[in-house]
Coordinates of N, CA, C and O in Angstrom, one line a residue:
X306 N -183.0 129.6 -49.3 CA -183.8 130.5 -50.0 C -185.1 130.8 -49.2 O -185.3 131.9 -48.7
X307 N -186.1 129.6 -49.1 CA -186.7 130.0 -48.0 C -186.5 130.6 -46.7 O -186.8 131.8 -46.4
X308 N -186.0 129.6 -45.9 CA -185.9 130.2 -44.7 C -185.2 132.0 -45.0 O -185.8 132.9 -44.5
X309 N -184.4 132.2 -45.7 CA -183.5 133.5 -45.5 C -184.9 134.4 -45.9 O -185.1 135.3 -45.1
X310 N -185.9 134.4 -46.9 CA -186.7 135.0 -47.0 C -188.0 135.0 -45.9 O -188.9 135.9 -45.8
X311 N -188.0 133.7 -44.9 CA -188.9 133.9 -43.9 C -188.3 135.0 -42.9 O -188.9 135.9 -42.3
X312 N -186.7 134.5 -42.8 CA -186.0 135.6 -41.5 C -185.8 137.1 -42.3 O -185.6 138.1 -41.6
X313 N -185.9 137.3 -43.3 CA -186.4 138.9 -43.8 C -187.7 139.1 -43.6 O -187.8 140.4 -43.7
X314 N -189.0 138.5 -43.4 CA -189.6 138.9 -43.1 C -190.1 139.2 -41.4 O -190.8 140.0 -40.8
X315 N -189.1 138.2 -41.1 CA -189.5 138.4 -39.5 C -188.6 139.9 -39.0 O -189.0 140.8 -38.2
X316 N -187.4 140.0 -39.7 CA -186.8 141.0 -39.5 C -187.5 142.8 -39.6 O -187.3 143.9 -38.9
X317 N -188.6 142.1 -41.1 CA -189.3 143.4 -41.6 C -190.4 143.6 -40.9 O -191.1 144.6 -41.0
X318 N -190.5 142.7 -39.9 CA -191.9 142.8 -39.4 C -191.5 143.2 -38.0 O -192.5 143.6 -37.3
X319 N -190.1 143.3 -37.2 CA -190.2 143.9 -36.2 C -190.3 144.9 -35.2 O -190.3 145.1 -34.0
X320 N -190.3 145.6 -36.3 CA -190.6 147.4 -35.8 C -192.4 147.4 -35.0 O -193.1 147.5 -33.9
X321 N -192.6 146.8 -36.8 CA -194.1 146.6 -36.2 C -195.0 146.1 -34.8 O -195.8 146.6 -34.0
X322 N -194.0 144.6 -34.8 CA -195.0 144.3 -33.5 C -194.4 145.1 -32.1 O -195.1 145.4 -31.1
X323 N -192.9 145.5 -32.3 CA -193.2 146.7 -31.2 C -193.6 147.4 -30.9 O -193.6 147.6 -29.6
X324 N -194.6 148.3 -32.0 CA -195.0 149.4 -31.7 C -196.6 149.0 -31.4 O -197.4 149.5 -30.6
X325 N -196.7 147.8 -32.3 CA -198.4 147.1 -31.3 C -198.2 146.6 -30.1 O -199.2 146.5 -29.3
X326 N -197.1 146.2 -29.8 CA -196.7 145.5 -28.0 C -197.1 146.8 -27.2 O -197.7 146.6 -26.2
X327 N -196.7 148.1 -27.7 CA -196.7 149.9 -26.6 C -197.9 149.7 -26.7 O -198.4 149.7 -25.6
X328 N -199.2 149.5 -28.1 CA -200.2 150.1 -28.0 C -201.3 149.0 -27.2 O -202.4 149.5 -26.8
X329 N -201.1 147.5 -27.0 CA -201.9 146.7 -26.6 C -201.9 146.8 -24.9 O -200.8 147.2 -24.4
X330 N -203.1 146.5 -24.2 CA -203.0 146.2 -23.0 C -202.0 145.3 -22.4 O -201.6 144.4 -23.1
X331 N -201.8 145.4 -21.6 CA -200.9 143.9 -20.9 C -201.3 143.5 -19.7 O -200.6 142.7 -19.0
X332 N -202.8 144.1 -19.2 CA -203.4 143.2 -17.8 C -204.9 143.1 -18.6 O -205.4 144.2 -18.9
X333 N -205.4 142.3 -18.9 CA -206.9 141.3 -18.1 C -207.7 142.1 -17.7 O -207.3 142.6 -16.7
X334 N -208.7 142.4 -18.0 CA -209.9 142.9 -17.1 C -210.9 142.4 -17.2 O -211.7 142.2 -18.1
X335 N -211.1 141.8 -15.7 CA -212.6 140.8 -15.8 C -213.4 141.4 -14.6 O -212.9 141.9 -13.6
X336 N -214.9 141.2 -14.9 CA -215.5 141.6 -14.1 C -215.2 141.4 -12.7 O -214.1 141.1 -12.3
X337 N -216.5 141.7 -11.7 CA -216.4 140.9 -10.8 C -217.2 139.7 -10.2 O -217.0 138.9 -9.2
X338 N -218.1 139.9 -11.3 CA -219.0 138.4 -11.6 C -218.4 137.3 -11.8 O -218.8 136.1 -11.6
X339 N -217.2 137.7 -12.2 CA -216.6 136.2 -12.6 C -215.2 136.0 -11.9 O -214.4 136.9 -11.6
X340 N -215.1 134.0 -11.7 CA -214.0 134.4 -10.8 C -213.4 133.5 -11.5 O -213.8 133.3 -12.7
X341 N -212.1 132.6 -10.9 CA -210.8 132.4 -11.2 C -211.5 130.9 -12.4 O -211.4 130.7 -13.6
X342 N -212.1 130.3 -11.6 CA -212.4 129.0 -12.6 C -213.0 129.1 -13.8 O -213.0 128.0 -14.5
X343 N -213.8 130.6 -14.5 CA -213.8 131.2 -15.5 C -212.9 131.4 -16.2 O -212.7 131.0 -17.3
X344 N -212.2 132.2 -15.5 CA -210.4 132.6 -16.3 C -209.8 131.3 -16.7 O -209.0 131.4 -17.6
X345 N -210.2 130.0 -16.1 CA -209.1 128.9 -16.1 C -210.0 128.3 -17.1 O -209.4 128.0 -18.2
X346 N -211.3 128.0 -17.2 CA -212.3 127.6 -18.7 C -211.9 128.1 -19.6 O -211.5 127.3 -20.5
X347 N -212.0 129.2 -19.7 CA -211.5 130.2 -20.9 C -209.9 129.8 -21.3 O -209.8 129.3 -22.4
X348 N -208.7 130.0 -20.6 CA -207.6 130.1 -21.2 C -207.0 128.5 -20.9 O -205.9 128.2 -21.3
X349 N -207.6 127.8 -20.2 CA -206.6 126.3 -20.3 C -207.1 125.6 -21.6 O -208.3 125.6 -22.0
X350 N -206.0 124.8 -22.2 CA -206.1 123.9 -22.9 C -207.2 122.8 -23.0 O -206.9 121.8 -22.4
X351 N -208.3 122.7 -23.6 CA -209.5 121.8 -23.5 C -209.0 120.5 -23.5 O -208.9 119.8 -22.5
X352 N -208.5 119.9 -24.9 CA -208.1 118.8 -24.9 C -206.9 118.1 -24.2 O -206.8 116.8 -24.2
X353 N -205.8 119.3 -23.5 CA -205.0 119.0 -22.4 C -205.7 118.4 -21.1 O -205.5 117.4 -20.4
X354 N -206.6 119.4 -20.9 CA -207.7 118.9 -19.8 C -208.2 117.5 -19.5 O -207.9 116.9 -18.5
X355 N -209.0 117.0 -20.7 CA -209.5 115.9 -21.1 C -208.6 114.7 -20.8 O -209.0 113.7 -20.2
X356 N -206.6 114.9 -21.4 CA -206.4 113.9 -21.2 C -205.1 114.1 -19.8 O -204.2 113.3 -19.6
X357 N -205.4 115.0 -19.2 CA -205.0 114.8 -17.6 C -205.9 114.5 -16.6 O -205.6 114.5 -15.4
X358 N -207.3 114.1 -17.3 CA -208.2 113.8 -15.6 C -208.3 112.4 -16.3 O -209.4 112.2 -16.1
X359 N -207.9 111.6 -16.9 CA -207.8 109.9 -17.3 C -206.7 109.9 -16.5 O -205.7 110.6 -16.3
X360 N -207.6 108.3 -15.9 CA -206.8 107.5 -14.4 C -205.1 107.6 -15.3 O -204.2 108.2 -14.7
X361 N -204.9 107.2 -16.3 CA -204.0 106.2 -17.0 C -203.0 107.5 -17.1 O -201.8 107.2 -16.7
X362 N -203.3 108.9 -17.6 CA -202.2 109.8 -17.9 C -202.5 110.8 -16.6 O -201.8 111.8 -16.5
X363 N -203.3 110.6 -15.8 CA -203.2 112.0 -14.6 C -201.8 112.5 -14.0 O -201.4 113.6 -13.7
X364 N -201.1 110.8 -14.0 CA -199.6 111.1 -13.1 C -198.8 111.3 -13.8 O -197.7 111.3 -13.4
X365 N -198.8 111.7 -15.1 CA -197.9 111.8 -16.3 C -197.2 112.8 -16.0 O -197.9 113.6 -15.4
X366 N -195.4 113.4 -16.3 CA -194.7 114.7 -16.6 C -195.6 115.8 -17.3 O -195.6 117.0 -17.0
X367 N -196.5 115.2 -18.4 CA -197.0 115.9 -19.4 C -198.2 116.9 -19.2 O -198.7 117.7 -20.0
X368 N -198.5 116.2 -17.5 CA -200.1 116.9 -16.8 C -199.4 117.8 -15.5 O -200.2 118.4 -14.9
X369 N -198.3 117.9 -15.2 CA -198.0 119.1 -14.5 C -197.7 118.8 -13.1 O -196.6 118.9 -12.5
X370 N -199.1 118.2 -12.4 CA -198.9 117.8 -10.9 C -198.3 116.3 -10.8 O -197.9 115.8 -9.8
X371 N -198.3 115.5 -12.0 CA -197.9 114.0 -12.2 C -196.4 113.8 -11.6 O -195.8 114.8 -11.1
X372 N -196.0 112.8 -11.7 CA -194.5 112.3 -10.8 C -193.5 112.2 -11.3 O -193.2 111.1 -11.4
X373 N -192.4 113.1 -11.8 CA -191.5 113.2 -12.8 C -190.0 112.5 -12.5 O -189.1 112.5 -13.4

């Protein structure tokens, strides 16, 4: 009952975000004051951050450059 009424709504709802997908931008515009390590403050994960520069999880799968 639920779920079938969440997948009718997602159903009902997808005309819509099509037609907001045509009307939204899809590149970024940043000044030129600002450069990449702005972009990377702004859109990376804070508390991902926090626990990939600890000695203990830096090498982890979970931090990206770690040893898998």
């Amino acid at each position: 009952m639920l779920s079938e009424d969440f997948e009718q709504e997602v159903v009902d709802g997808l005309e819509a975000q099509m037609i907001g997908e045509k009307n939204r931008p899809t590149v970024e515009g940043w000044s030129e004051d600002e450069d990449y390590s702005d972009w990377v403050a702004t859109h990376g994960d804070q508390i991902r951050t926090i626990i990939c520069n600890t000695p203990e999880f830096r090498d982890s799968p979970f931090c990206g450059p770690g040893l898998h």
